Coordinates of C-alpha atoms and ligand atoms in Angstrom, one line a residue:
X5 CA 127.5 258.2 124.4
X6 CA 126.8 261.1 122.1
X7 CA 128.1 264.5 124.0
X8 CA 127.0 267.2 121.7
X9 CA 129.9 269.9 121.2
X10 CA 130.0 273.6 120.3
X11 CA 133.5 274.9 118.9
X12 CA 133.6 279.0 119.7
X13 CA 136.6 280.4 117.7
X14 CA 138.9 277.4 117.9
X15 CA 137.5 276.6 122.2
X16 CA 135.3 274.0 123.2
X17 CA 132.1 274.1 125.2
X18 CA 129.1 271.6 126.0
X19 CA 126.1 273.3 124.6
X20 CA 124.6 275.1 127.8
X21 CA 128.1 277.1 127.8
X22 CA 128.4 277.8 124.3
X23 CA 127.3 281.7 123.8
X24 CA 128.3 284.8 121.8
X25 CA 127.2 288.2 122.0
X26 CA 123.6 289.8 120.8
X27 CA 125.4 292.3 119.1
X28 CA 126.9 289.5 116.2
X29 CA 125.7 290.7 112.8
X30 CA 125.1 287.0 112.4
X31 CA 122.1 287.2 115.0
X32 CA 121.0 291.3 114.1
X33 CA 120.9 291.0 110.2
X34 CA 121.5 286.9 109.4
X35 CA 124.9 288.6 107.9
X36 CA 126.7 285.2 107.5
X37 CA 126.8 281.7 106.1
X38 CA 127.0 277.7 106.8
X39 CA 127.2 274.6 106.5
X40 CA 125.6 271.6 107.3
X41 CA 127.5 268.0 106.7
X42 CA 127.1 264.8 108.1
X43 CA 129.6 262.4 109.1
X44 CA 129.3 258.7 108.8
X45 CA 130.9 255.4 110.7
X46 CA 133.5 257.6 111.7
X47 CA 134.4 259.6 108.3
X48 CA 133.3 263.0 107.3
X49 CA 131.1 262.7 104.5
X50 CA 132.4 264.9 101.1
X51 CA 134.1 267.1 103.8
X52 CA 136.1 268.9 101.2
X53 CA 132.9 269.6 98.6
X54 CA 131.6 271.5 102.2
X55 CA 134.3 273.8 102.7
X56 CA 134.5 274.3 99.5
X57 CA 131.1 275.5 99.5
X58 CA 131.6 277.5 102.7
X59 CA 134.8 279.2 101.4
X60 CA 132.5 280.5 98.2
X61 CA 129.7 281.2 100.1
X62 CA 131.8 283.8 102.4
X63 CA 133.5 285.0 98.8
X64 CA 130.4 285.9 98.0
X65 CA 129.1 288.2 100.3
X66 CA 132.9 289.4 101.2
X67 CA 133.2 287.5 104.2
X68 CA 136.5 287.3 105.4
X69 CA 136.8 283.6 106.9
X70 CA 138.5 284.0 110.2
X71 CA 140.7 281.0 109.6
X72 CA 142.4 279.1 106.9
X73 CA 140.4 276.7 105.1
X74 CA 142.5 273.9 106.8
X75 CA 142.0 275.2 110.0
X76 CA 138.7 275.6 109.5
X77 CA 138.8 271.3 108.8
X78 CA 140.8 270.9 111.8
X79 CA 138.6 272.8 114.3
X80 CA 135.8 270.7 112.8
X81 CA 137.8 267.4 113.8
X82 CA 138.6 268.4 116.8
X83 CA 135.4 269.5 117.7
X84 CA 134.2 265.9 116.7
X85 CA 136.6 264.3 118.6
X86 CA 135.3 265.9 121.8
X87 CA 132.1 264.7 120.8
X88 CA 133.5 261.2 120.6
X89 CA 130.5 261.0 118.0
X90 CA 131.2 258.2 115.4
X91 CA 127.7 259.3 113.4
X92 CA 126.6 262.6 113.6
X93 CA 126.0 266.0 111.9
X94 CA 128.1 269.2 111.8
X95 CA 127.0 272.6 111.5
X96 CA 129.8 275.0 110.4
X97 CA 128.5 278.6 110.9
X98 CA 130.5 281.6 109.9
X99 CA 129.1 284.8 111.0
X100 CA 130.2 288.7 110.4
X101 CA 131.3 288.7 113.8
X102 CA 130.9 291.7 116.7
X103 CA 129.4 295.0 115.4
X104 CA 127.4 298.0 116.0
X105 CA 123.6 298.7 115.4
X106 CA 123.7 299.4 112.4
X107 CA 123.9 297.5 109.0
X108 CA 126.9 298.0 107.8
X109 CA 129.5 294.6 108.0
X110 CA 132.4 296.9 108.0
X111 CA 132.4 297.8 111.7
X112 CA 132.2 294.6 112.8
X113 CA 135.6 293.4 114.3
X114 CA 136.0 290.0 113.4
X115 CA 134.4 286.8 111.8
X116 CA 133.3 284.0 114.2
X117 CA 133.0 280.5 113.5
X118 CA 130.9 278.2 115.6
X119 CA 130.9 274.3 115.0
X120 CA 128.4 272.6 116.8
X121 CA 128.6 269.0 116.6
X122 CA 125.3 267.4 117.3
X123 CA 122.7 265.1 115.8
X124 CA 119.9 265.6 113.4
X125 CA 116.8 263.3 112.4
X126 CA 114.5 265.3 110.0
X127 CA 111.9 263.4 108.8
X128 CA 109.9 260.3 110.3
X129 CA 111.6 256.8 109.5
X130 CA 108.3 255.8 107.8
X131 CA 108.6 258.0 105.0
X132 CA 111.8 256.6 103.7
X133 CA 110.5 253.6 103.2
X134 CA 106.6 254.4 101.9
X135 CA 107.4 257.7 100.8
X136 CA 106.4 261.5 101.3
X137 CA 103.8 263.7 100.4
X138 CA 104.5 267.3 99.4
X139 CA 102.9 270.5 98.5
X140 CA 104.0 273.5 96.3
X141 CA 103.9 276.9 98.3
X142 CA 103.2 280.7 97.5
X143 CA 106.1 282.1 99.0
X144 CA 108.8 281.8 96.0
X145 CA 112.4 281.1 96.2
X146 CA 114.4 284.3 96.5
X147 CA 115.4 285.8 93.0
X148 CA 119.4 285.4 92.6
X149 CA 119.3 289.1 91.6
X150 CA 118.7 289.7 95.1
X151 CA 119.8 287.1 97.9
X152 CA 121.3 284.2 95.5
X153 CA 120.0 280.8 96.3
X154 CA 123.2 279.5 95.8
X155 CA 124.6 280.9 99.1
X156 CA 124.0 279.2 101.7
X157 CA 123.6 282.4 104.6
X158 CA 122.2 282.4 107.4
X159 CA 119.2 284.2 106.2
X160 CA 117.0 281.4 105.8
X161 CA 114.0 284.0 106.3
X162 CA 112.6 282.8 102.4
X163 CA 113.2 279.6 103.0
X164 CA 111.5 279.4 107.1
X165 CA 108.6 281.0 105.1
X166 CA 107.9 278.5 102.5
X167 CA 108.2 275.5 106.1
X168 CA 105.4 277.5 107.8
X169 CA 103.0 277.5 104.5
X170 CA 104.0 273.4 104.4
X171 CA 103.7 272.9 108.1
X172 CA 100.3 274.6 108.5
X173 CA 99.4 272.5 105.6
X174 CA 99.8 269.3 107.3
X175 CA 103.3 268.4 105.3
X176 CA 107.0 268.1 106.1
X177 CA 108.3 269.7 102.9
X178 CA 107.3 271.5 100.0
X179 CA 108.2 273.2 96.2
X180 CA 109.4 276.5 96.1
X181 CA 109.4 278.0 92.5
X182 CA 111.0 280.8 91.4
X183 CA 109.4 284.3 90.2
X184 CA 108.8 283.0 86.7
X185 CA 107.3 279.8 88.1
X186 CA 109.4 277.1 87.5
X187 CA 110.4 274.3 90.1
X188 CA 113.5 276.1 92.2
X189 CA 114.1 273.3 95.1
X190 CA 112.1 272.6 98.2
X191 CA 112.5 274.4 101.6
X192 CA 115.7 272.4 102.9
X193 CA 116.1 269.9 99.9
X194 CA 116.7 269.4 96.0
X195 CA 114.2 267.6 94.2
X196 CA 114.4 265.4 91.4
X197 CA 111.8 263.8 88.9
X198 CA 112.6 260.6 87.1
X199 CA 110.9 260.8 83.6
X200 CA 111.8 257.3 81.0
X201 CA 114.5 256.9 82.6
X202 CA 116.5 260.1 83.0
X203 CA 117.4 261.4 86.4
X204 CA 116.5 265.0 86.2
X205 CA 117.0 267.9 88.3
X206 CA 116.8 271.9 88.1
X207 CA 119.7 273.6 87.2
X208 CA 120.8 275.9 90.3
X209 CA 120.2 278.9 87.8
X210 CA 116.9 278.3 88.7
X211 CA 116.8 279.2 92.2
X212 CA 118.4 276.2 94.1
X213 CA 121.2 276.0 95.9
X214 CA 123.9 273.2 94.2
X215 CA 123.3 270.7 97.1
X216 CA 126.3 268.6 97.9
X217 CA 123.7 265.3 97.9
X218 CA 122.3 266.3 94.8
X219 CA 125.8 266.2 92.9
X220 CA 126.5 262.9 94.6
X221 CA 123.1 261.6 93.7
X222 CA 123.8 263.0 89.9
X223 CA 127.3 261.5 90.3
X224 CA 126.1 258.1 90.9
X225 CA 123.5 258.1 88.3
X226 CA 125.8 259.0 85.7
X227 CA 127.7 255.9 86.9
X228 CA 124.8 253.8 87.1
X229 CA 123.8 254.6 83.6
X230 CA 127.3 253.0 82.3
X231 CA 125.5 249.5 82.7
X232 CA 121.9 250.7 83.4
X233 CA 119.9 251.8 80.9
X234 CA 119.3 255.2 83.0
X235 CA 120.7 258.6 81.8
X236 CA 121.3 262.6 84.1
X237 CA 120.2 265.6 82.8
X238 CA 119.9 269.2 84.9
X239 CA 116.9 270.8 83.0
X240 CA 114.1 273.5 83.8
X241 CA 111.3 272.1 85.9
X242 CA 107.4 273.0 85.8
X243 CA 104.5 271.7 88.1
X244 CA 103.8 269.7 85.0
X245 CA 107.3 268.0 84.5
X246 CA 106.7 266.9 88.3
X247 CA 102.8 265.3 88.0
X248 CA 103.5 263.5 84.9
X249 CA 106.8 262.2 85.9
X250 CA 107.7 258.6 86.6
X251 CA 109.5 259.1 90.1
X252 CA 110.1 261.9 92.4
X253 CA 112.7 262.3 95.3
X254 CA 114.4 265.1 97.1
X255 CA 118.1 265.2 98.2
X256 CA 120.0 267.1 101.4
X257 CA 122.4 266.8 103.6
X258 CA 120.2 265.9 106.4
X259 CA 117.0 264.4 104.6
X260 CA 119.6 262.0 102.4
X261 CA 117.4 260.8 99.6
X262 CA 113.8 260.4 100.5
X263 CA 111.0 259.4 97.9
X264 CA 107.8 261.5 97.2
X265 CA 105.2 259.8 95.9
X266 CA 102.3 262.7 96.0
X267 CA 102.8 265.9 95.1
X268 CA 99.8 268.8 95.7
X269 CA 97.3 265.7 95.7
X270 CA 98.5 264.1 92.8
X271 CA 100.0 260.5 93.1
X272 CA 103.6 260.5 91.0
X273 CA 103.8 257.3 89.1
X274 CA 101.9 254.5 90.5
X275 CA 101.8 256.3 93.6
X276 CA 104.5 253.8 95.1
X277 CA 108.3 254.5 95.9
X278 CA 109.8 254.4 92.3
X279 CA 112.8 252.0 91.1
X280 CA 115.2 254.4 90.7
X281 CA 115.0 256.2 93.4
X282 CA 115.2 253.3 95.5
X283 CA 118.7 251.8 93.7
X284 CA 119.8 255.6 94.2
X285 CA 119.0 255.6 97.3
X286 CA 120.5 252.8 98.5
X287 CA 123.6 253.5 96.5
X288 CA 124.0 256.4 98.5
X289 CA 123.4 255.1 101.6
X290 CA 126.4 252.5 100.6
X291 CA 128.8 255.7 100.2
X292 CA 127.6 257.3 103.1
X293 CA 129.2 254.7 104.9
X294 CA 132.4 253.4 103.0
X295 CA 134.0 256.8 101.8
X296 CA 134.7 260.1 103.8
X297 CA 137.6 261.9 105.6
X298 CA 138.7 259.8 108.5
X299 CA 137.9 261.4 111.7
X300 CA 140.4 259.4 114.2
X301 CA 143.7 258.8 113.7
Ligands
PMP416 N1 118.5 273.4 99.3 C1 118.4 274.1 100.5 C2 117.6 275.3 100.5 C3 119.1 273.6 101.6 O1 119.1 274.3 102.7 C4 119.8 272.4 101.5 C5 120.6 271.9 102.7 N2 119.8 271.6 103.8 C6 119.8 271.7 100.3 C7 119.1 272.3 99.2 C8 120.6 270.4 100.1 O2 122.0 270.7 100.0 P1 123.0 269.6 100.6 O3 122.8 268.4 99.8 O4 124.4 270.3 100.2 O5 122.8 269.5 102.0

């Protein structure tokens, strides 16, 4: 029976009873960050790569975390546990807690963290076997001289923009690209070409947040290539690198690895769900449910 949870500050609530207060900074500026990790057949999938992630995240826009890292784990069990969820997603939200009206995070009393235990589907089943269509936006990925991609906050304002231009469209996900015009990451996902053979994505430099899937993705490839004749580079994308390639996927947390097969009207490859991306694919998929932090014991 899946019993969604929702941990407030180390308590435990069933969703309709879990609330903080309007004046967080978390809800007035989006002064905050997260994570969003799945767990697997009972194991929490690269739980440490997560916290890690959370922990520099919070470092980067001074966020004192309210709890140890290995607190912050053992809420996130707990929380689980309550659940009694074997397969499910977590969303680890850290926010600058309590303040006035005004910007400044330095009235604010105390960080919060919230971990709601739930479950998320984001695309249709269909397209994980056939394959998705995508589009490139106008809105662009936020420069890192200003809000860095590679936090994950919870100002998602550039990214909620770039959905709405894909939605109204007619598609589930699309290219950003950064100011100078090169291939950043999609809305919610990393994307990857497959050109002769190499596995290649953009370097985070470029405007993407270093997705947890994409290193495992870039982790197994490199594997892979010991015996396959397949090789993983992170290089600097254009429009161009991405119609002429071979095979094109996109990574995340909760996407996985899904194949694209169009991309703004033109078909990638022979328009089917590439090789590659399909042994990848499934690789992962494999890990997902063999490795991970055990939840219960
Ligand atoms: N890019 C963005 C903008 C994201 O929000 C996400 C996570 N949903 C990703 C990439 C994928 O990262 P991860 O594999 O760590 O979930």
């Amino acid at each position: 029976m899946i019993k969604p949870k929702v941990n407030i500050n180390g308590e435990i609530f069933s969703p309709e009873n879990a609330k903080i207060s309007v004046f967080d900074h978390g809800l007035l500026y989006g002064d905050g960050v997260f994570e969003g990790i799945r767990f697997y057949n009972s194991k929490i999938f690269k739980f440490d790569e997560h916290i890690d992630r959370l922990d520099q995240s919070a470092r980067h826009i001074l966020l004192k975390l309210p709890m140890s890292l290995n607190e912050i784990k053992q809420e996130t069990i707990k929380t689980i546990k309550a659940s009694n969820m074997k397969d499910g997603y977590i969303r680890l939200i850290v926010t600058r807690g309590v303040g006035t009206l005004g910007i400044s995070p330095y009235k604010c009393e105390k960080a919060q963290l919230i971990i709601i235990v739930d479950i998320i589907s984001l695309y249709p089943e269909e397209l994980y076997e056939n394959g998705m269509e995508i589009i490139t936006v106008p809105t662009q990925r936020n420069m890192s001289e200003a809000v860095s991609p590679r936090v994950k906050s919870l100002n998602y304002l550039n990214n909620v923009l770039a959905k709405i231009e894909a939605v109204n469209a007619g598609f589930e996900e699309a290219i950003m690209l950064n100011k100078y015009g090169f291939v950043a990451e999609c809305t919610g996902d990393n994307i990857f070409i497959v050109k002769n053979k190499t596995v290649i994505t953009p370097p985070a430099y470029m405007g993407a947040l270093e997705g947890i899937t994409r290193n495992t993705v870039m982790e197994i490839a490199t594997e892979m290539g010991k015996s396959m004749d397949i090789s993983v580079k992170q290089r600097v994308m254009s429009r161009h690198d991405v119609f002429s390639s071979d095979e094109c996927f996109l990574t995340g947390t909760a996407a996985e690895v899904i194949p694209v097969t169009k991309v703004d009207g033109r078909p990638i490859g022979n328009g089917k769900v590439g090789e590659i991306t399909e042994t990848l694919r499934k690789a992962f998929l494999e890990l997902t449910q063999t490795t991970g932090t055990p939840i219960y014991e």
